[in-house]
Amino acid sequence: MARAVSTRRKIGFTVAAWVVALLIFFPILYTIITSFKSETEAIAGFSLVPSGTLESYAEVQAQSNYFKFFLNSVIIAVGSTILALVVAVPAAWSMAFSPTKRTKDILMWMLSTKMMPAVAVLVPIYLIFRDANLLDTRIGLTVMLMLINLPIVVWMLYTYFREIPGEILEAARMDGATLWGEIVYVLTPMAVPGIASTMLLNIILAWNEAFWTIRLTTTNAAPLTAFIASFSSPQGLFWAKLSAASTLAIAPILIMGWFSQRQLVRGLTFGAVK
Amino acid sequence: MGNINLKKVSKSFGATTIIPEIDLEIEDGEFVVFVGPSGCGKSTLLRLIAGLEDTSAGTISIDGRDVTGEAPAKRRLAMVFQSYALYPHMTVYKNIAFPLKMAGEDAAVIDKKVKDAARVLNLTNYLERRPGQLSGGQRQRVAIGRAIVRQPSAFLFDEPLSNLDAALRGTMRLEISELHHQLKTTMIYVTHDQVEAMTMADKIVVLNAGNIEQVGSPMELYKTPKNIFVAGFIGSPKMNLIDGAPAAKHGATTIGVRPEHLGISTTAGEWKATVGVAEHLGSDTFLHVQAEGVGPLTVRADGELGVRHGDTIYLTPSPAKVHRFGSDGRAM
Ligand SMILES: Nc1ncnc2c1ncn2[C@@H]1O[C@H](COP(=O)(O)OP(=O)(O)OP(=O)(O)O)[C@@H](O)[C@H]1O
Ligand SMILES: [Mg+2]
C-alpha cells in the first residue's frame, strides 16, 4: 500500500517538474520554432509545427554580419568575467579568511549598488564614456560589464571561500606550508569548483546583458544583444527574422550551459548544497 | 628535543581576557594533558603554543629558543585537530606525504616514510582513498600519520577523540599512549574528559577560566588536590563535597570524600543514609544515597553488594582519606 502511494507521489512530482520546466523553457522553444517559419506563417497565429524554411536565417545573415557580433559577445563576456575574477578573487579571499568588523557592511554596500535601477546612472555613465572616448569600444563595454557584475561575483566567491574550513588552512600551516604552498596546494584546489561555477554564471550574465550593451554601442563593439535589437524595428513586425536572430544569439550560451550543467547548478544555488 | 616553556603568557580577544597569565614548563618527552571545563581556554593555550594565535604578552620558547613571534611552520610542531582537518582533495597517501613535500624531501624518502607510517597505523590498504571514503577512526589515524611523518619536536592534540564512539575512543587512547612510548616525543593533549587525562598523562595541567589550578602527576592530583575545583574535577565518580557541621567536626569549611573512600555497614557507622538509585556496573556498584545531616552522597561499593532502593546503610569516611578545605577553597 505505502509503496504504491509513494510511487504515485513520485510520478506526480516528476510530471509536475516536467510541466514547470516546459513552461519555463517554452518561450525559448517557441522562439526556435518561429525562426524556422516564413514571415507570413509567423504572424498567422499559434502553431507548433513550422514549415522548416531557412529563409529567415538567410535574410538575417544577409542583412548583418552575425560573426562580428558573436565575436564581440565572446570578447566582452569572457573578458569582463576574467577581469571581474582578477579583482574579486583577492577581495572575496581577504573578506572570507581575514574578516574585520566592517566586512559584512562592505558586502552589503556592494550588493546595494545592484538595487539601484541601471537607468538612474545612464546619463552620468554615458557622459563619462563619451568624454573618455569609450563609446562603442570593446574595452569600454568590457570594463562596464565587469563593474556591474562585480558585486555578484564577489558575493558568490565569498560564499564559496567561507565554506572552506579554517582548520584545514591551519593544518597546512602546521604542516610547514608557506603562504605560497598553502595557496597552491590547499586553497586553490578547494576553491577551483567555486571559482569555475562563478565564472560560468558570470559569462551567462554578461552574455545576456542588454541594457548597457545596447546603449553604449552602435556598430564596432556591438554584441549579440544589439544584433537582436536591430531586428525589432519600429517599421514593422518581422517575427521570424527576430526569432532567427535571437536563436543565433542564444545558441552559443545554451550549448555552453548544457555542457556545464553540473557546475552551473552549484553556482545557481550559491553553495547551499554540498 | 621538545622542551616547551611558557613565561607570563597571556591572551585577550579584544577586551575579553581569556588567559590572564600563565607560566608552564613542559619537559622533553613528557605526555602533558590540559584538562578543564568547556570554555576554560584549553584550545586557546594549545593554539598559542602552536603559533596559530598570537600571544598578547609573555614569551614561549621551544628548546630554549624564543618562538613567540615565529610562524607555526617554523616551530617544528605537529597538530592533530578535533575535526581531523584532512585535505579533502588529496588521497590518504598525499595527506600523509604533505608535510614531507612541504619540507622539500625527495620522492623516494617520502614514499618510504609514508609507507612506514601507514604500516604503523594500519592504513596500508587505504592509501589511495580520499578522506571522505574513510570511517572516523581511520580519518583520525590519517591525521596522526600526517603528524608523525615529519618527526616534530612535539605533538599537539586538541580533543582528538571526541568525535569517536566510546569503544573506538578506548582503542585510540591506547594507540596514542603506545605511540608515545615508541616515539618518546613530547605530547600535549587537550581534553575535557578526566578519564583520558588520568589514564594517558605523565603530567596533568588543570585549567579553570584561563588559570592553572594545579599541575601534577595524575596520582598527585588524585591524592592531594590543591583546592575544591581540582578535587571536584579529577576522579570519577566525583568527590563528595560536604559543608557545614560534618565539615566543622574535621576543623574545615568543606570536606571532600571520594566515593571509594566511604566504608559501608548495615549496622553502624558515622552517617546514616538511605539508598536511592544503585548503578550496577558489574565490578562496582555506585550508590546514590541521602545521608542524614550530610546531604546527597555517591558511594562506590563492591559489585556483589546486595542493597536495594530504600534500604538504610551506615557510612564511615576513612579518616586518612578525608580532604579538608578552608573558607578560601584551598586545601588545608
Ligand atoms: N577567536 C576568538 N575570538 C573571541 N573569543 C574567543 C576566540 N576563540 C576563543 N574565544 C573564547 O575563549 C574562551 C576559551 O575558548 P577555548 O576554545 O580555548 O575553550 P576550550 O577550553 O578549548 O573549550 P572546549 O572544551 O569547549 O573546546 C571561550 O570563552 C571562547 O568563547
Ligand atoms: Mg577546545
mmCIF file of N, CA and C in Angstrom, chain B residues 71-131:
data_model
loop_
_atom_site.group_PDB
_atom_site.id
_atom_site.type_symbol
_atom_site.label_atom_id
_atom_site.label_comp_id
_atom_site.label_asym_id
_atom_site.label_seq_id
_atom_site.Cartn_x
_atom_site.Cartn_y
_atom_site.Cartn_z
ATOM 1 N N ALA B 71 56.264 31.959 12.925
ATOM 2 C CA ALA B 71 55.121 31.340 12.259
ATOM 3 C C ALA B 71 55.024 29.874 12.679
ATOM 4 N N PRO B 72 53.788 29.305 12.636
ATOM 5 C CA PRO B 72 53.597 27.909 13.039
ATOM 6 C C PRO B 72 54.555 26.962 12.314
ATOM 7 N N ALA B 73 54.746 27.207 11.020
ATOM 8 C CA ALA B 73 55.557 26.301 10.213
ATOM 9 C C ALA B 73 56.984 26.182 10.728
ATOM 10 N N LYS B 74 57.466 27.244 11.365
ATOM 11 C CA LYS B 74 58.868 27.247 11.807
ATOM 12 C C LYS B 74 59.075 26.598 13.161
ATOM 13 N N ARG B 75 57.985 26.289 13.876
ATOM 14 C CA ARG B 75 58.141 25.823 15.248
ATOM 15 C C ARG B 75 58.403 24.321 15.346
ATOM 16 N N ARG B 76 58.303 23.625 14.233
ATOM 17 C CA ARG B 76 58.527 22.173 14.184
ATOM 18 C C ARG B 76 57.599 21.420 15.139
ATOM 19 N N LEU B 77 56.352 21.834 15.173
ATOM 20 C CA LEU B 77 55.361 21.126 15.970
ATOM 21 C C LEU B 77 54.351 20.526 15.012
ATOM 22 N N ALA B 78 53.703 19.429 15.428
ATOM 23 C CA ALA B 78 52.649 18.865 14.594
ATOM 24 C C ALA B 78 51.367 18.869 15.398
ATOM 25 N N MET B 79 50.258 19.068 14.700
ATOM 26 C CA MET B 79 49.000 19.183 15.434
ATOM 27 C C MET B 79 47.951 18.248 14.848
ATOM 28 N N VAL B 80 47.164 17.651 15.737
ATOM 29 C CA VAL B 80 46.026 16.837 15.313
ATOM 30 C C VAL B 80 44.777 17.556 15.799
ATOM 31 N N PHE B 81 43.911 17.896 14.837
ATOM 32 C CA PHE B 81 42.734 18.699 15.173
ATOM 33 C C PHE B 81 41.544 17.815 15.509
ATOM 34 N N GLN B 82 40.607 18.410 16.246
ATOM 35 C CA GLN B 82 39.382 17.690 16.613
ATOM 36 C C GLN B 82 38.602 17.264 15.369
ATOM 37 N N SER B 83 38.568 18.136 14.369
ATOM 38 C CA SER B 83 37.827 17.830 13.141
ATOM 39 C C SER B 83 38.710 17.071 12.151
ATOM 40 N N TYR B 84 39.898 16.674 12.570
ATOM 41 C CA TYR B 84 40.915 15.991 11.756
ATOM 42 C C TYR B 84 41.565 16.914 10.731
ATOM 43 N N ALA B 85 40.769 17.815 10.121
ATOM 44 C CA ALA B 85 41.312 18.777 9.154
ATOM 45 C C ALA B 85 42.165 18.113 8.088
ATOM 46 N N LEU B 86 41.664 17.010 7.525
ATOM 47 C CA LEU B 86 42.385 16.367 6.418
ATOM 48 C C LEU B 86 42.111 17.161 5.143
ATOM 49 N N TYR B 87 43.015 17.038 4.162
ATOM 50 C CA TYR B 87 42.793 17.726 2.890
ATOM 51 C C TYR B 87 41.848 16.884 2.043
ATOM 52 N N PRO B 88 40.631 17.360 1.810
ATOM 53 C CA PRO B 88 39.606 16.507 1.187
ATOM 54 C C PRO B 88 39.922 16.137 -0.255
ATOM 55 N N HIS B 89 40.737 16.956 -0.930
ATOM 56 C CA HIS B 89 41.014 16.694 -2.343
ATOM 57 C C HIS B 89 42.235 15.814 -2.543
ATOM 58 N N MET B 90 42.859 15.389 -1.448
ATOM 59 C CA MET B 90 44.057 14.560 -1.603
ATOM 60 C C MET B 90 43.766 13.148 -1.082
ATOM 61 N N THR B 91 44.477 12.162 -1.653
ATOM 62 C CA THR B 91 44.343 10.795 -1.145
ATOM 63 C C THR B 91 45.016 10.715 0.222
ATOM 64 N N VAL B 92 44.767 9.595 0.901
ATOM 65 C CA VAL B 92 45.400 9.372 2.199
ATOM 66 C C VAL B 92 46.916 9.487 2.056
ATOM 67 N N TYR B 93 47.446 8.872 0.988
ATOM 68 C CA TYR B 93 48.891 8.923 0.751
ATOM 69 C C TYR B 93 49.380 10.369 0.685
ATOM 70 N N LYS B 94 48.670 11.155 -0.103
ATOM 71 C CA LYS B 94 49.109 12.549 -0.275
ATOM 72 C C LYS B 94 48.922 13.371 0.983
ATOM 73 N N ASN B 95 47.877 13.048 1.737
ATOM 74 C CA ASN B 95 47.685 13.737 3.007
ATOM 75 C C ASN B 95 48.872 13.519 3.926
ATOM 76 N N ILE B 96 49.278 12.245 4.030
ATOM 77 C CA ILE B 96 50.384 11.933 4.945
ATOM 78 C C ILE B 96 51.696 12.504 4.399
ATOM 79 N N ALA B 97 51.801 12.522 3.062
ATOM 80 C CA ALA B 97 53.050 12.985 2.451
ATOM 81 C C ALA B 97 53.197 14.505 2.488
ATOM 82 N N PHE B 98 52.081 15.205 2.703
ATOM 83 C CA PHE B 98 52.092 16.662 2.551
ATOM 84 C C PHE B 98 53.176 17.394 3.362
ATOM 85 N N PRO B 99 53.301 17.100 4.665
ATOM 86 C CA PRO B 99 54.337 17.818 5.436
ATOM 87 C C PRO B 99 55.741 17.554 4.899
ATOM 88 N N LEU B 100 55.960 16.338 4.388
ATOM 89 C CA LEU B 100 57.287 15.995 3.861
ATOM 90 C C LEU B 100 57.536 16.755 2.564
ATOM 91 N N LYS B 101 56.487 16.833 1.749
ATOM 92 C CA LYS B 101 56.602 17.560 0.493
ATOM 93 C C LYS B 101 56.912 19.026 0.772
ATOM 94 N N MET B 102 56.241 19.584 1.775
ATOM 95 C CA MET B 102 56.477 20.981 2.132
ATOM 96 C C MET B 102 57.897 21.178 2.668
ATOM 97 N N ALA B 103 58.438 20.118 3.275
ATOM 98 C CA ALA B 103 59.800 20.219 3.804
ATOM 99 C C ALA B 103 60.832 19.987 2.715
ATOM 100 N N GLY B 104 60.359 19.678 1.485
ATOM 101 C CA GLY B 104 61.260 19.518 0.348
ATOM 102 C C GLY B 104 62.018 18.196 0.323
ATOM 103 N N GLU B 105 61.472 17.169 0.952
ATOM 104 C CA GLU B 105 62.110 15.843 0.900
ATOM 105 C C GLU B 105 61.983 15.271 -0.508
ATOM 106 N N ASP B 106 62.900 14.377 -0.883
ATOM 107 C CA ASP B 106 62.714 13.829 -2.224
ATOM 108 C C ASP B 106 61.798 12.603 -2.227
ATOM 109 N N ALA B 107 61.253 12.338 -3.411
ATOM 110 C CA ALA B 107 60.140 11.410 -3.556
ATOM 111 C C ALA B 107 60.399 10.047 -2.918
ATOM 112 N N ALA B 108 61.613 9.520 -3.049
ATOM 113 C CA ALA B 108 61.894 8.182 -2.518
ATOM 114 C C ALA B 108 61.801 8.177 -0.992
ATOM 115 N N VAL B 109 62.328 9.227 -0.368
ATOM 116 C CA VAL B 109 62.271 9.333 1.092
ATOM 117 C C VAL B 109 60.820 9.447 1.546
ATOM 118 N N ILE B 110 60.068 10.300 0.826
ATOM 119 C CA ILE B 110 58.658 10.484 1.170
ATOM 120 C C ILE B 110 57.931 9.151 1.111
ATOM 121 N N ASP B 111 58.151 8.419 0.018
ATOM 122 C CA ASP B 111 57.453 7.159 -0.188
ATOM 123 C C ASP B 111 57.722 6.198 0.971
ATOM 124 N N LYS B 112 58.976 6.106 1.346
ATOM 125 C CA LYS B 112 59.331 5.186 2.431
ATOM 126 C C LYS B 112 58.660 5.602 3.741
ATOM 127 N N LYS B 113 58.745 6.898 4.059
ATOM 128 C CA LYS B 113 58.190 7.365 5.330
ATOM 129 C C LYS B 113 56.673 7.215 5.385
ATOM 130 N N VAL B 114 56.010 7.525 4.251
ATOM 131 C CA VAL B 114 54.552 7.410 4.235
ATOM 132 C C VAL B 114 54.158 5.956 4.432
ATOM 133 N N LYS B 115 54.864 5.047 3.748
ATOM 134 C CA LYS B 115 54.505 3.627 3.860
ATOM 135 C C LYS B 115 54.785 3.092 5.258
ATOM 136 N N ASP B 116 55.870 3.567 5.872
ATOM 137 C CA ASP B 116 56.157 3.160 7.252
ATOM 138 C C ASP B 116 55.044 3.608 8.190
ATOM 139 N N ALA B 117 54.667 4.878 8.046
ATOM 140 C CA ALA B 117 53.616 5.421 8.912
ATOM 141 C C ALA B 117 52.317 4.666 8.693
ATOM 142 N N ALA B 118 52.004 4.377 7.430
ATOM 143 C CA ALA B 118 50.761 3.677 7.110
ATOM 144 C C ALA B 118 50.761 2.287 7.750
ATOM 145 N N ARG B 119 51.928 1.638 7.762
ATOM 146 C CA ARG B 119 52.006 0.308 8.374
ATOM 147 C C ARG B 119 51.748 0.396 9.873
ATOM 148 N N VAL B 120 52.401 1.357 10.525
ATOM 149 C CA VAL B 120 52.219 1.521 11.972
ATOM 150 C C VAL B 120 50.749 1.777 12.305
ATOM 151 N N LEU B 121 50.079 2.537 11.462
ATOM 152 C CA LEU B 121 48.714 2.972 11.767
ATOM 153 C C LEU B 121 47.643 2.128 11.083
ATOM 154 N N ASN B 122 48.044 0.988 10.479
ATOM 155 C CA ASN B 122 47.060 0.118 9.822
ATOM 156 C C ASN B 122 46.315 0.811 8.697
ATOM 157 N N LEU B 123 47.025 1.584 7.902
ATOM 158 C CA LEU B 123 46.346 2.318 6.830
ATOM 159 C C LEU B 123 46.799 1.856 5.451
ATOM 160 N N THR B 124 47.648 0.823 5.409
ATOM 161 C CA THR B 124 48.249 0.413 4.140
ATOM 162 C C THR B 124 47.220 0.186 3.037
ATOM 163 N N ASN B 125 46.062 -0.380 3.396
ATOM 164 C CA ASN B 125 45.070 -0.687 2.361
ATOM 165 C C ASN B 125 44.228 0.503 1.941
ATOM 166 N N TYR B 126 44.443 1.632 2.603
ATOM 167 C CA TYR B 126 43.569 2.771 2.321
ATOM 168 C C TYR B 126 44.301 3.936 1.680
ATOM 169 N N LEU B 127 45.570 3.706 1.319
ATOM 170 C CA LEU B 127 46.392 4.832 0.866
ATOM 171 C C LEU B 127 45.835 5.570 -0.339
ATOM 172 N N GLU B 128 45.092 4.865 -1.202
ATOM 173 C CA GLU B 128 44.596 5.528 -2.413
ATOM 174 C C GLU B 128 43.214 6.133 -2.241
ATOM 175 N N ARG B 129 42.626 6.000 -1.050
ATOM 176 C CA ARG B 129 41.292 6.569 -0.837
ATOM 177 C C ARG B 129 41.370 8.037 -0.477
ATOM 178 N N ARG B 130 40.214 8.688 -0.647
ATOM 179 C CA ARG B 130 40.093 10.070 -0.179
ATOM 180 C C ARG B 130 39.551 10.055 1.253
ATOM 181 N N PRO B 131 39.803 11.113 2.035
ATOM 182 C CA PRO B 131 39.298 11.156 3.415
ATOM 183 C C PRO B 131 37.790 10.911 3.503
#
